[in-house]
CSV table of C-alpha atoms in Angstrom, one decimal:
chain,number,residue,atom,x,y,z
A,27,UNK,CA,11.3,-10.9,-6.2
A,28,UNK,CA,8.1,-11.4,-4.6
A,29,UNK,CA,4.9,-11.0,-6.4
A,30,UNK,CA,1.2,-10.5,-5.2
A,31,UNK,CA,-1.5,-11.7,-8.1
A,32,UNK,CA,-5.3,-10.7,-7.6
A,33,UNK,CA,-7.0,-12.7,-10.6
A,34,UNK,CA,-10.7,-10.7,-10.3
A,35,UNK,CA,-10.3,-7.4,-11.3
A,36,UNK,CA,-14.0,-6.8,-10.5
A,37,UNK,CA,-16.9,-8.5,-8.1
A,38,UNK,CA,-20.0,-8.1,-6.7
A,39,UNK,CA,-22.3,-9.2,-3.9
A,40,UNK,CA,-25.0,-8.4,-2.7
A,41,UNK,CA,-26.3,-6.6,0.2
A,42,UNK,CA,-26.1,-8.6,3.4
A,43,UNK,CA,-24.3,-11.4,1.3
A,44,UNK,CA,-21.0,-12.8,1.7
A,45,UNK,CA,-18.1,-12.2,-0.9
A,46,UNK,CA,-14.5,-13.8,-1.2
A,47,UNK,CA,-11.6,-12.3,-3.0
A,48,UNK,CA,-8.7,-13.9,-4.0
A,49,UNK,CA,-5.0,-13.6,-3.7
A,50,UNK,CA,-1.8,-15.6,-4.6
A,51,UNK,CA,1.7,-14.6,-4.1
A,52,UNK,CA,5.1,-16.0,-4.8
A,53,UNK,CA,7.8,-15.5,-2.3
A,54,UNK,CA,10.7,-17.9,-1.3
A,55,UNK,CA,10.4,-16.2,1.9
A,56,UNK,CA,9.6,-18.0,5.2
A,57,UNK,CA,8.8,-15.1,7.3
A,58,UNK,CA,6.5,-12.7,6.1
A,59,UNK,CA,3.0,-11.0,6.2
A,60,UNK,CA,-0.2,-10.8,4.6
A,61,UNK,CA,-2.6,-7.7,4.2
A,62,UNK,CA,-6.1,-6.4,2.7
A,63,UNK,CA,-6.3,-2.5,2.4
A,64,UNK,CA,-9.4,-1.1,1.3
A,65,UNK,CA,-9.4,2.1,-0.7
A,66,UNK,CA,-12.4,3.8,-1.3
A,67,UNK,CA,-13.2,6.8,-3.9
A,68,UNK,CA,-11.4,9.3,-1.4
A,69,UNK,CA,-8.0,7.3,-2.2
A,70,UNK,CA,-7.8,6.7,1.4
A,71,UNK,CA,-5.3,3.4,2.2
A,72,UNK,CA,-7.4,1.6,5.2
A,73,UNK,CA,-6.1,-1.3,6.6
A,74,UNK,CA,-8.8,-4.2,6.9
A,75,UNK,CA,-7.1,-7.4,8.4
A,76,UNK,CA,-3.4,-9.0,8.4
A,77,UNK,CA,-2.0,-12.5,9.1
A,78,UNK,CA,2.1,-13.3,10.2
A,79,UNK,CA,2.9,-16.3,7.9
A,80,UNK,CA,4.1,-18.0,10.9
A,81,UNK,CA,0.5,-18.4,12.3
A,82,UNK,CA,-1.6,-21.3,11.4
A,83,UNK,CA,-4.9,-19.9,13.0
A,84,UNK,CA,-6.3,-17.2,10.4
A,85,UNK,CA,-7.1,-13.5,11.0
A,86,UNK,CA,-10.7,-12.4,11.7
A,87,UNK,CA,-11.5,-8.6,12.1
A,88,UNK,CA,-15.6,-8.3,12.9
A,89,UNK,CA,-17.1,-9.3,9.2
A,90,UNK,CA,-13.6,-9.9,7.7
A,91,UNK,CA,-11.4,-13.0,7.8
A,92,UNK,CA,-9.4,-14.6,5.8
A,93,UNK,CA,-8.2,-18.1,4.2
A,94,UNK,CA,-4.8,-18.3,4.4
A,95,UNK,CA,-3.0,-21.4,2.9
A,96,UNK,CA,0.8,-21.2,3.2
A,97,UNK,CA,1.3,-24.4,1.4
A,98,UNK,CA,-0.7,-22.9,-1.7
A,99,UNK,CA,0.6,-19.3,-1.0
A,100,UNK,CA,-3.0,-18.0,-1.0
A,101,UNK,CA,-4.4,-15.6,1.1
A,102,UNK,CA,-8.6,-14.5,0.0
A,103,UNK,CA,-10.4,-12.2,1.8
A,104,UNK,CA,-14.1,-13.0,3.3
A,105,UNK,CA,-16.5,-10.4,4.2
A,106,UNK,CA,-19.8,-11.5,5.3
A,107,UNK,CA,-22.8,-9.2,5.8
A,108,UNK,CA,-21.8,-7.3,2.9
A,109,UNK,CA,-22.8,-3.6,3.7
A,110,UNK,CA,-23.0,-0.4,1.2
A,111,UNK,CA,-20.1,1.0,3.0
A,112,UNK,CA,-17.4,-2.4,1.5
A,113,UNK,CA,-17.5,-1.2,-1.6
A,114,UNK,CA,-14.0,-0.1,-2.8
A,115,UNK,CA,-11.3,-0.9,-4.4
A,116,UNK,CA,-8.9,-3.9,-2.4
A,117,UNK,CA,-5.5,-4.5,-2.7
A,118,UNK,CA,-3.8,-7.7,-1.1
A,119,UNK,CA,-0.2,-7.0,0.0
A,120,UNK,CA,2.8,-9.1,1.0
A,121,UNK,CA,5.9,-7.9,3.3
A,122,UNK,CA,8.7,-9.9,3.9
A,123,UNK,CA,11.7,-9.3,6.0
A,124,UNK,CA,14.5,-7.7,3.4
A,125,UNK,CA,14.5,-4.7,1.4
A,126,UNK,CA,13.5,-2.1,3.9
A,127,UNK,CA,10.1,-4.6,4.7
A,128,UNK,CA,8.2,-2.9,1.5
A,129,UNK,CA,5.0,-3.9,1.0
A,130,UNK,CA,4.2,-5.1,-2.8
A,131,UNK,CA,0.6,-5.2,-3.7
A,132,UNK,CA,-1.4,-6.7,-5.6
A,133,UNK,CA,-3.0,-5.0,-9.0
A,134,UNK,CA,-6.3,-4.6,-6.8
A,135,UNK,CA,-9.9,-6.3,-7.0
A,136,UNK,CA,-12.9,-3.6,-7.5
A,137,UNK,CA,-15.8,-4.6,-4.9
A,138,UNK,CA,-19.3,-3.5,-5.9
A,139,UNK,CA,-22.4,-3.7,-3.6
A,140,UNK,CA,-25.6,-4.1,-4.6
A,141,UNK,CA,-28.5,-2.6,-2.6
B,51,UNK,CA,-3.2,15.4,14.1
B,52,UNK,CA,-0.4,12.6,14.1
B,53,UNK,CA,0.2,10.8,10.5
B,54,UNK,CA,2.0,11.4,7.4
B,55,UNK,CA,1.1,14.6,5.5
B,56,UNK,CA,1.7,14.7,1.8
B,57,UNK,CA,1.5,18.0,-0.1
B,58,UNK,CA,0.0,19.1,-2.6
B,59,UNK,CA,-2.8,17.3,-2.9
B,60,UNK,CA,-3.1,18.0,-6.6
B,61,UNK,CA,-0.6,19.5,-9.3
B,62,UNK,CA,-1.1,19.5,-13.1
B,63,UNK,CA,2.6,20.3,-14.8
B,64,UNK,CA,3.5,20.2,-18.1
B,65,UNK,CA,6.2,18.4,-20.2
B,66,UNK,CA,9.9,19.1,-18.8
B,67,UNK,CA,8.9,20.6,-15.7
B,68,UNK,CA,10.0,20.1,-12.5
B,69,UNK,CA,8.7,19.6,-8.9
B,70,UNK,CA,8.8,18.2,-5.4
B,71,UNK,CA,6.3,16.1,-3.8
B,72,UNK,CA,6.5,16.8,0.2
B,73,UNK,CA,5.7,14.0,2.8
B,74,UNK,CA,5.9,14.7,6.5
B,75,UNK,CA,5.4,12.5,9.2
B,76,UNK,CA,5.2,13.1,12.9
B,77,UNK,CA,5.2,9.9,14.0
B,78,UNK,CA,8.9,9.4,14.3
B,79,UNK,CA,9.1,6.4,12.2
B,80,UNK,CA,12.0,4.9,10.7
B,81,UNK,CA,11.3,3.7,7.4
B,82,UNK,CA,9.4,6.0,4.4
B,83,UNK,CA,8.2,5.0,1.0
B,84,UNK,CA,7.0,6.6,-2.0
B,85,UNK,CA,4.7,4.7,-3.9
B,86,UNK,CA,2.5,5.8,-7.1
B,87,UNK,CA,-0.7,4.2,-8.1
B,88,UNK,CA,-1.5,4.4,-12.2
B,89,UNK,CA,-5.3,4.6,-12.8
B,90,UNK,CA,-7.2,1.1,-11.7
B,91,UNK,CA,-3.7,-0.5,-10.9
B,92,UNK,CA,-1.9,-1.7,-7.7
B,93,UNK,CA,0.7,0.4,-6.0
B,94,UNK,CA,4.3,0.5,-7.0
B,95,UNK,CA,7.2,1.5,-5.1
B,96,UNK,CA,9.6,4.0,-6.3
B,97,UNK,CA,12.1,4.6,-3.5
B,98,UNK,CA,12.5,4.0,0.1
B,99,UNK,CA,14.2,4.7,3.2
B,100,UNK,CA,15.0,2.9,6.3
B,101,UNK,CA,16.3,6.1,8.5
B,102,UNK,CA,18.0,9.5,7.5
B,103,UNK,CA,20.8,9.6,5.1
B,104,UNK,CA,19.3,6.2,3.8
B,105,UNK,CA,17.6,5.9,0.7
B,106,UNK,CA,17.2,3.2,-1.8
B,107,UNK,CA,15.7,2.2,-5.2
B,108,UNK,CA,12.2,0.6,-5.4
B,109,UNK,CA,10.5,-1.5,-8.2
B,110,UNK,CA,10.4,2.0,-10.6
B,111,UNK,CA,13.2,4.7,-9.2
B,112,UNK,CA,13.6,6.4,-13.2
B,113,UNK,CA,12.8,9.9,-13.5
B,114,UNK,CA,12.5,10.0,-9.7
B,115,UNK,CA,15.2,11.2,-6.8
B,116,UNK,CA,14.7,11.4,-2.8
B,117,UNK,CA,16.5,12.3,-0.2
B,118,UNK,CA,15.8,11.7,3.8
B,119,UNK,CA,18.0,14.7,5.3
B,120,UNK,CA,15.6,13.9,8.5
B,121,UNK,CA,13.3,11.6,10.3
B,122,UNK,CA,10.4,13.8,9.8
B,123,UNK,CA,10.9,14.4,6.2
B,124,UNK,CA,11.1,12.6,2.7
B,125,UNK,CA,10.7,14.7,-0.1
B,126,UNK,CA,10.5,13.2,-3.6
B,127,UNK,CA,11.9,15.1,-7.0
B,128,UNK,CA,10.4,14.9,-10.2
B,129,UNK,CA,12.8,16.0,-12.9
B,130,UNK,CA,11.8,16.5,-16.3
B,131,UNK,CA,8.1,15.3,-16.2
B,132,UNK,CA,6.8,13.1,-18.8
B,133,UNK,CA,3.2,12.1,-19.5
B,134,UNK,CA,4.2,8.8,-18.0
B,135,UNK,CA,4.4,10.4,-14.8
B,136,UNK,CA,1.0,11.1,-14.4
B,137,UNK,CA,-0.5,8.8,-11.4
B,138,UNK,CA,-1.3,9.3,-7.5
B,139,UNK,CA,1.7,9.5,-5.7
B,140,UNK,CA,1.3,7.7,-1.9
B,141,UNK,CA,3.8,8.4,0.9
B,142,UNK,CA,3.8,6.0,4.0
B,143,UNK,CA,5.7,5.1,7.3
B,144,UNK,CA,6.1,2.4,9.7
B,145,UNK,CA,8.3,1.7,12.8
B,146,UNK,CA,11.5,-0.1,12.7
B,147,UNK,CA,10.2,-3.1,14.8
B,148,UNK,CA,7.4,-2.7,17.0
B,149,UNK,CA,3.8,-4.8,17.0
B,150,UNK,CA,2.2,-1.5,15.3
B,151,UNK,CA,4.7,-1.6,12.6
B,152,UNK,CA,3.4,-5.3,12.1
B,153,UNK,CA,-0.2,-3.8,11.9
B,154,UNK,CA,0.9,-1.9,8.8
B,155,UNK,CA,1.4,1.2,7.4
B,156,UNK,CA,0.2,4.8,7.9
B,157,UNK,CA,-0.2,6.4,4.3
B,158,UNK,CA,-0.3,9.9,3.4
B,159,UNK,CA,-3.7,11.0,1.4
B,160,UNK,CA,-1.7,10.9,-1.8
B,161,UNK,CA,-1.1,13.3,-4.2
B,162,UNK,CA,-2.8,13.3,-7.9
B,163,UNK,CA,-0.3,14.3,-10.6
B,164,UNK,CA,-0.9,15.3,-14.1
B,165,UNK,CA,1.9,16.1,-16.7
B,166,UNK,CA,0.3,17.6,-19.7
């Protein structure tokens, strides 16, 4: 079974600075995809940025990009320009190719900006 | 508006009880899911389906039951509610195989159950 693992339960930046979270996952899969959601106090699922594991080049959506490693099976998130409005809870998320393409998530990484 | 509509949005029930959560989506996606999401954890999936009359078990199915009678609809049955059954409960859609479907997910706004 795949697993996602986020290994900072909490971080913090400051405004207009740059933040990375992490993420590992476990698969034996050799097709799959990656995802951030953010999900602020409103419980709202947003989606922030994706990568297909078959792509070497990695995602970039405005101030968000990611570092994906397939090799090391880690995908971290990078938002630069930090604004008041990134603060929310994130949850990385793998979907392979079986069981109905489910998404498992991580246990979630708690962003906190600073003004 | 177009998305997945989950109802209610909040429900307190006590020991034993029994309800259904309601998701509706207008999208006509093929696959549903049910997910709930315990306080400052990751979400969990308790069933899915991959078209009507197709359900299946996810990561924690006991205590739950679902049925997909139609596209549109995947209700999910909570029988005899235990304290441990307090969480948000998320339903979500994709398409079968389509580039949105590899953009993700459309979730519901979740509903916030309490068994007391």
């Amino acid at each position: 079974a795949q697993t996602v693992t986020q290994s900072q339960p909490e971080m913090s930046v400051q405004e207009a600075e740059t933040v990375t979270l992490s993420c590992t996952y476990d698969t034996s899969e050799s097709d799959y995809y990656l995802f951030w959601y953010k999900q602020p106090p409103s419980r709202q699922m947003i989606l922030v940025i994706r990568q297909e594991a078959y792509k070497q080049q990695n995602a970039t959506e405005n101030r968000f990009s990611v570092n994906f490693q397939k090799a090391a099976k880690s995908f971290s998130l990078k938002i630069s320009d930090s604004q008041l409005g990134d603060a929310a809870m994130y949850f990385c998320a793998y979907r392979g190719e079986t069981s109905g393409s489910r998404l498992t998530f991580g246990e979630g990484t708690q962003l906190t900006v600073n003004p | 508006n177009a998305g997945v509509t989950q109802t209610p949005k909040f429900r307190i029930l006590k020991i034993g009880q029994s309800m259904t959560l309601q998701c509706t989506q207008d999208m006509n996606h093929n696959y549903m899911y049910w997910y709930r999401q315990d306080p400052g954890m990751g979400l969990k999936l308790i069933y899915y389906s991959v078209g009507a009359g197709i359900t299946d078990k996810g990561e924690v199915p006991n205590g739950y039951n679902v049925s997909r009678s139609t596209t549109e609809d995947f209700p999910l049955r909570l029988e005899l509610a235990a304290p441990s059954q307090t969480s948000v409960y998320f339903c979500a859609s994709r398409y079968l195989e389509t580039e949105e479907a590899n953009y993700g997910y459309t979730f519901g706004s979740g509903t916030r159950l309490t068994v007391v």
